[in-house]
Short mmCIF file of C-alpha atoms in Angstrom, two decimals:
data_model
loop_
_atom_site.label_atom_id
_atom_site.label_comp_id
_atom_site.label_asym_id
_atom_site.label_seq_id
_atom_site.Cartn_x
_atom_site.Cartn_y
_atom_site.Cartn_z
CA SER A 889 -216.06 -16.54 109.35
CA PRO A 890 -217.95 -13.33 110.20
CA ARG A 891 -215.77 -10.24 110.54
CA LEU A 892 -216.52 -8.54 113.84
CA PRO A 893 -216.58 -4.76 114.10
CA PRO A 894 -213.71 -2.76 115.55
CA ARG A 895 -213.44 -2.62 119.34
CA SER A 896 -214.58 0.99 119.18
CA TRP A 897 -218.11 -0.21 118.34
CA LYS A 898 -218.91 -0.53 122.03
CA THR A 899 -217.60 2.92 122.86
CA ARG A 900 -219.31 4.27 119.76
CA CYS A 901 -222.68 3.16 121.16
CA PHE A 902 -222.08 5.26 124.24
CA GLY A 903 -220.99 8.35 122.32
CA PHE A 904 -217.21 8.13 122.67
CA ALA A 905 -214.46 7.93 120.04
CA VAL A 906 -215.28 6.40 116.64
CA THR A 907 -213.39 4.93 113.72
CA ASP A 908 -214.03 5.13 110.00
CA GLU A 909 -215.32 1.56 109.93
CA ASP A 910 -219.06 1.78 110.35
CA THR A 911 -220.14 -1.11 108.14
CA TRP A 912 -218.83 -4.67 108.25
CA VAL A 913 -219.76 -8.16 107.17
CA LEU A 914 -221.80 -9.49 110.07
CA THR A 915 -222.35 -13.02 108.79
CA HIS A 916 -223.27 -14.95 105.65
CA GLU A 917 -226.30 -16.82 104.41
CA TYR A 918 -226.24 -19.62 101.87
CA SER A 919 -228.69 -20.26 99.07
CA GLY A 920 -227.48 -23.30 97.21
CA ASP A 921 -223.90 -22.54 96.24
CA VAL A 922 -224.33 -18.79 96.64
CA LYS A 923 -222.70 -17.25 99.71
CA ARG A 924 -224.42 -13.97 100.56
CA PRO A 925 -222.89 -11.42 102.95
CA ILE A 926 -225.15 -9.85 105.56
CA HIS A 927 -223.76 -6.42 106.33
CA ALA A 928 -224.02 -4.55 109.61
CA LEU A 929 -224.65 -0.80 109.73
CA GLY A 930 -223.31 1.03 112.76
CA PRO A 931 -224.55 4.40 114.00
CA ARG A 932 -222.09 6.39 111.91
CA SER A 933 -222.84 4.59 108.64
CA LEU A 934 -225.56 7.17 107.87
CA THR A 935 -225.76 10.87 108.68
CA LEU A 936 -229.35 11.51 109.68
CA GLU A 937 -231.01 14.85 108.97
CA ASP A 938 -234.48 16.23 109.54
CA PRO A 939 -236.85 15.48 106.65
CA PRO A 940 -238.06 18.54 104.70
CA GLY A 941 -241.56 18.52 106.20
CA GLN A 942 -244.00 16.86 108.58
CA VAL A 943 -245.07 13.30 107.94
CA GLU A 944 -248.40 13.21 106.11
CA LYS A 945 -250.56 10.08 106.00
CA THR A 946 -252.54 8.99 102.96
CA LEU A 947 -254.86 5.99 103.19
CA ILE A 948 -254.63 3.61 100.24
CA PRO A 949 -258.13 3.13 98.79
CA ASP A 950 -259.46 -0.43 98.83
CA VAL A 951 -256.39 -1.80 100.71
CA ASP A 952 -257.38 -2.35 104.33
CA SER A 953 -255.13 -0.45 106.79
CA ALA A 954 -252.45 0.36 104.17
CA VAL A 955 -250.93 3.83 104.54
CA LEU A 956 -248.50 5.95 102.52
CA LEU A 957 -246.39 8.23 104.75
CA SER A 958 -244.47 11.17 103.29
CA ASN A 959 -241.23 12.71 104.58
CA VAL A 960 -240.04 9.62 106.46
CA LEU A 961 -236.50 9.94 105.03
CA ALA A 962 -234.69 13.12 104.10
CA PRO A 963 -233.33 13.46 100.53
CA SER A 964 -229.75 13.22 101.80
CA GLU A 965 -230.61 9.98 103.64
CA THR A 966 -232.08 8.31 100.56
CA LYS A 967 -229.00 9.26 98.53
CA GLN A 968 -226.69 7.95 101.24
CA LEU A 969 -228.50 4.62 101.33
CA ILE A 970 -228.28 4.21 97.56
CA ALA A 971 -224.57 5.09 97.53
CA LEU A 972 -223.88 2.83 100.50
CA THR A 973 -225.60 -0.21 99.01
CA GLU A 974 -223.87 0.33 95.67
CA ARG A 975 -220.56 0.34 97.53
CA LEU A 976 -221.42 -2.80 99.51
CA GLY A 977 -222.62 -4.50 96.35
CA PHE A 978 -225.74 -6.23 95.05
CA LEU A 979 -226.16 -9.96 94.41
CA ASP A 980 -229.05 -11.68 92.66
CA PHE A 981 -231.60 -12.91 95.18
CA SER A 982 -234.69 -15.05 94.53
CA PRO A 983 -237.28 -14.52 97.28
CA ARG A 984 -239.64 -16.55 95.07
CA LYS A 985 -239.12 -19.06 92.27
CA ASP A 986 -240.60 -16.59 89.80
CA THR A 987 -238.69 -13.51 91.02
CA THR A 988 -234.97 -12.73 90.96
CA LEU A 989 -233.68 -9.24 91.86
CA PRO A 990 -230.31 -7.71 92.78
CA SER A 991 -230.37 -7.15 96.52
CA CYS A 992 -228.19 -6.06 99.43
CA HIS A 993 -229.01 -7.45 102.90
CA MET A 994 -228.09 -5.73 106.16
CA VAL A 995 -228.83 -5.52 109.87
CA VAL A 996 -229.11 -1.91 111.06
CA CYS A 997 -228.24 -0.74 114.55
CA ASP A 998 -230.98 0.38 116.95
CA GLU A 999 -229.67 3.93 117.12
CA LEU A 1000 -230.47 4.60 113.48
CA LEU A 1001 -233.67 2.55 113.43
CA SER A 1002 -235.23 4.17 116.49
CA THR A 1003 -234.66 7.70 115.14
CA ILE A 1004 -236.27 6.94 111.78
CA PHE A 1005 -239.13 4.91 113.31
CA ALA A 1006 -240.02 7.72 115.72
CA ARG A 1007 -240.74 10.01 112.78
CA PHE A 1008 -243.82 8.06 111.66
CA ALA A 1009 -244.80 5.63 114.47
CA ALA A 1010 -247.80 7.73 115.55
CA HIS A 1011 -249.37 7.37 112.09
CA LEU A 1012 -249.45 3.55 112.04
CA PRO A 1013 -252.67 1.59 112.48
CA PRO A 1014 -253.06 -0.77 115.46
CA GLY A 1015 -252.49 -4.47 114.99
CA GLU A 1016 -254.64 -7.35 116.12
CA ARG A 1017 -255.97 -7.11 119.72
CA ASP A 1018 -254.96 -3.43 119.78
CA SER A 1019 -251.25 -4.26 119.60
CA ARG A 1020 -249.04 -1.39 118.49
CA ALA A 1021 -246.00 -1.12 116.26
CA GLU A 1022 -242.94 -0.78 118.52
CA ALA A 1023 -239.89 -0.78 116.24
CA PHE A 1024 -238.29 -1.71 112.95
CA ASN A 1025 -236.99 -5.19 112.58
CA GLY A 1026 -233.24 -4.72 112.23
CA ARG A 1027 -233.04 -6.78 109.05
CA TRP A 1028 -233.34 -4.64 105.89
CA ARG A 1029 -233.35 -5.82 102.27
CA ILE A 1030 -232.54 -3.24 99.61
CA TYR A 1031 -233.76 -4.21 96.13
CA LYS A 1032 -232.51 -2.74 92.87
CA TYR A 1033 -234.97 -2.95 89.99
CA GLY A 1034 -233.56 -2.47 86.48
CA MET A 1035 -235.45 -2.28 83.20
CA ASN A 1036 -238.43 -4.68 83.12
CA ALA A 1037 -237.62 -5.99 86.61
CA THR A 1038 -240.64 -7.04 88.66
CA PHE A 1039 -241.50 -8.69 91.97
CA ARG A 1040 -244.26 -11.10 90.98
CA PRO A 1041 -247.61 -11.17 92.91
CA HIS A 1042 -247.18 -12.45 96.45
CA VAL A 1043 -248.07 -12.01 100.10
CA ASP A 1044 -245.27 -10.94 102.46
CA GLY A 1045 -244.43 -13.18 105.41
CA GLY A 1046 -243.61 -12.22 108.97
CA TRP A 1047 -240.29 -12.96 110.65
CA PRO A 1048 -238.68 -13.13 114.09
CA TYR A 1049 -236.77 -10.10 115.26
CA GLN A 1050 -233.12 -9.60 114.23
CA GLY A 1051 -230.87 -6.83 115.41
CA LEU A 1052 -227.40 -5.89 116.65
CA THR A 1053 -226.10 -6.18 120.18
CA LYS A 1054 -224.15 -3.30 121.72
CA GLU A 1055 -221.01 -5.24 120.85
CA GLY A 1056 -222.03 -5.26 117.18
CA GLU A 1057 -222.91 -8.94 116.99
CA LEU A 1058 -226.05 -10.54 115.55
CA LYS A 1059 -229.03 -10.70 117.91
CA ASP A 1060 -231.81 -13.17 117.05
CA VAL A 1061 -234.95 -13.38 119.16
CA PHE A 1062 -236.87 -16.62 118.58
CA SER A 1063 -240.00 -15.45 120.38
CA SER A 1064 -243.60 -15.17 119.35
CA GLN A 1065 -243.64 -11.88 121.23
CA ARG A 1066 -240.98 -10.35 118.95
CA PHE A 1067 -242.43 -11.06 115.56
CA THR A 1068 -243.30 -8.76 112.68
CA GLN A 1069 -246.84 -7.99 111.55
CA MET A 1070 -246.35 -5.23 109.00
CA THR A 1071 -244.27 -4.51 105.89
CA CYS A 1072 -242.65 -1.09 105.60
CA LEU A 1073 -241.35 -0.19 102.12
CA LEU A 1074 -239.03 2.81 102.03
CA TYR A 1075 -238.81 4.41 98.59
CA LEU A 1076 -235.26 5.66 97.98
CA ASN A 1077 -235.84 7.31 94.59
CA ASP A 1078 -238.56 8.19 92.13
CA ASP A 1079 -236.64 9.07 88.95
CA PHE A 1080 -237.90 6.05 87.00
CA ASP A 1081 -241.01 5.06 85.05
CA GLY A 1082 -243.33 2.25 86.07
CA GLY A 1083 -242.39 0.24 89.13
CA GLU A 1084 -245.57 0.94 91.07
CA THR A 1085 -246.52 -1.13 94.10
CA THR A 1086 -249.72 -2.75 92.84
CA PHE A 1087 -252.32 -4.27 95.15
CA PHE A 1088 -254.86 -6.90 94.13
CA SER A 1089 -258.31 -7.60 95.50
CA SER A 1090 -257.93 -11.38 95.40
CA ARG A 1091 -255.28 -13.82 96.59
CA ILE A 1092 -256.23 -16.39 93.96
CA PRO A 1093 -253.53 -16.58 91.21
CA GLY A 1094 -255.05 -16.09 87.78
CA LYS A 1095 -257.96 -14.12 89.24
CA LEU A 1096 -256.10 -10.99 90.29
CA ALA A 1097 -257.96 -7.71 89.95
CA VAL A 1098 -256.06 -4.48 90.62
CA SER A 1099 -257.43 -2.60 93.63
CA ALA A 1100 -254.77 0.13 93.93
CA LYS A 1101 -251.46 1.32 92.50
CA VAL A 1102 -248.96 3.33 94.56
CA THR A 1103 -246.38 5.43 92.71
CA ALA A 1104 -243.03 5.76 94.46
CA LYS A 1105 -242.08 9.08 96.01
CA ALA A 1106 -238.53 9.32 97.32
CA GLY A 1107 -238.40 9.47 101.10
CA SER A 1108 -241.89 8.07 101.65
CA ALA A 1109 -242.90 4.83 103.36
CA LEU A 1110 -245.66 2.42 102.36
CA CYS A 1111 -246.91 0.29 105.26
CA PHE A 1112 -249.35 -2.64 105.14
CA PHE A 1113 -250.01 -5.78 107.16
CA HIS A 1114 -248.41 -9.08 106.19
CA GLY A 1115 -248.24 -12.75 107.07
CA GLY A 1116 -251.39 -14.29 108.50
CA HIS A 1117 -253.01 -10.94 109.32
CA PRO A 1118 -256.57 -10.78 107.89
CA ALA A 1119 -255.69 -7.55 106.08
CA SER A 1120 -252.51 -8.92 104.48
CA PRO A 1121 -252.80 -7.94 100.78
CA TRP A 1122 -251.74 -9.73 97.63
CA HIS A 1123 -249.42 -7.33 95.78
CA GLU A 1124 -246.50 -6.95 93.39
CA GLY A 1125 -243.63 -4.67 92.46
CA SER A 1126 -244.77 -3.84 88.92
CA PRO A 1127 -242.25 -3.77 86.04
CA VAL A 1128 -239.89 -0.83 85.78
CA LEU A 1129 -240.26 0.68 82.31
CA GLN A 1130 -237.30 3.06 82.37
CA GLY A 1131 -234.54 3.90 84.84
CA THR A 1132 -233.58 2.12 88.07
CA LYS A 1133 -235.70 1.75 91.19
CA TYR A 1134 -234.21 1.39 94.70
CA ILE A 1135 -236.39 0.31 97.60
CA VAL A 1136 -235.88 -0.85 101.19
CA GLN A 1137 -238.08 -3.73 102.28
CA SER A 1138 -238.30 -3.71 106.05
CA ASP A 1139 -240.70 -5.04 108.69
CA LEU A 1140 -242.28 -3.64 111.83
CA VAL A 1141 -242.35 -5.46 115.18
CA PHE A 1142 -245.56 -5.20 117.25
CA SER A 1143 -246.10 -5.25 121.01
CA THR A 1144 -248.16 -8.45 121.09
CA LEU A 1145 -249.38 -11.03 118.62
CA PRO A 1146 -252.84 -12.32 117.73
CA ASP A 1147 -253.67 -15.97 118.18
CA TYR A 1148 -253.17 -16.80 114.49
CA ALA A 1149 -249.52 -15.79 114.67
CA VAL A 1150 -248.62 -18.57 117.09
CA ILE A 1151 -249.18 -21.22 114.40
CA TYR A 1152 -248.01 -19.02 111.55
CA GLY A 1153 -245.01 -17.88 113.50
CA THR A 1154 -244.03 -21.43 114.40
CA MET A 1155 -244.07 -22.36 110.71
CA ASN A 1156 -241.83 -19.42 109.85
CA LEU A 1157 -239.53 -20.21 112.79
CA PHE A 1158 -238.92 -23.68 111.38
CA SER A 1159 -237.97 -22.10 108.06
CA TYR A 1160 -235.88 -19.50 109.84
CA ALA A 1161 -234.13 -22.18 111.91
CA ASN A 1162 -233.25 -24.08 108.73
CA ARG A 1163 -231.65 -20.90 107.32
CA ALA A 1164 -229.75 -20.42 110.57
CA LEU A 1165 -228.50 -24.03 110.42
CA ALA A 1166 -227.33 -23.53 106.83
CA LYS A 1167 -225.48 -20.38 107.91
CA ALA A 1168 -223.83 -22.22 110.83
CA ILE A 1169 -222.68 -25.01 108.50
CA GLY A 1170 -221.26 -22.40 106.14
CA ASP A 1171 -219.39 -20.71 108.98
CA LEU A 1172 -217.86 -24.06 109.98
CA GLN A 1173 -216.79 -24.58 106.37
CA ASP A 1174 -215.19 -21.11 106.36
CA ARG A 1175 -213.21 -21.92 109.51
CA SER A 1176 -212.13 -25.24 108.04
CA GLU A 1177 -210.93 -23.57 104.83
CA SER A 1178 -208.99 -20.89 106.74
CA SER A 1179 -207.30 -23.29 109.17
#
């Protein structure tokens, strides 16, 4: 069963005494026979510092509304995230049938997320119907690309909000008003060759023409629309030719949703509910095994 955080989590949220335990296994997800831990990151799991400069925005040519933002994370923060995920551990994850990558999944507390988000929020484009990006989704996926690893061409989907309560428990919001519209990739390192984020001008497999390539720069964020948004681009994580690439895939929650997201969101909610049911069954199995 999920291991809850120490009792000091609640006091930690209000600035009182802390313990050394600032990450814990929040819950598990099941993919076939694979049991995957979902870790929680409390406010003391990372030491935040000011990035080395102001955030600078670069528009990505030929990719509608996509922006590259520099100085979102400080060098010490990227190194901490790499070290933390290596300590928590990576397991192979297949987000698509043609893609398998080592990954570490976590839900990050609002205290950390809000500080990082505030650094670049003003540089984000508006969503449909002039909606605005309000926050990170709490669910982060950290991918580790080794030699020749790639994330095959795809379009990212949107998801309901996940986060942590003040008691350190999982908070799910099944609401069309708390649904992501934009992908936010956080580059944790750049000491590797290849591994660009490559965008294509067509969504038709077999007819993909490259429209732009973005080279990773540690501490920067690449943001673009996803799901059913009209500007949602077909893209890939191109093969790493040398070294190891670390990247955070996160999502941004917007203030309101366009009409298309009601149908699209409902479809994703059914998928999400199935995952939640599988998790609940797994938790019951855990309790049965431990009793």
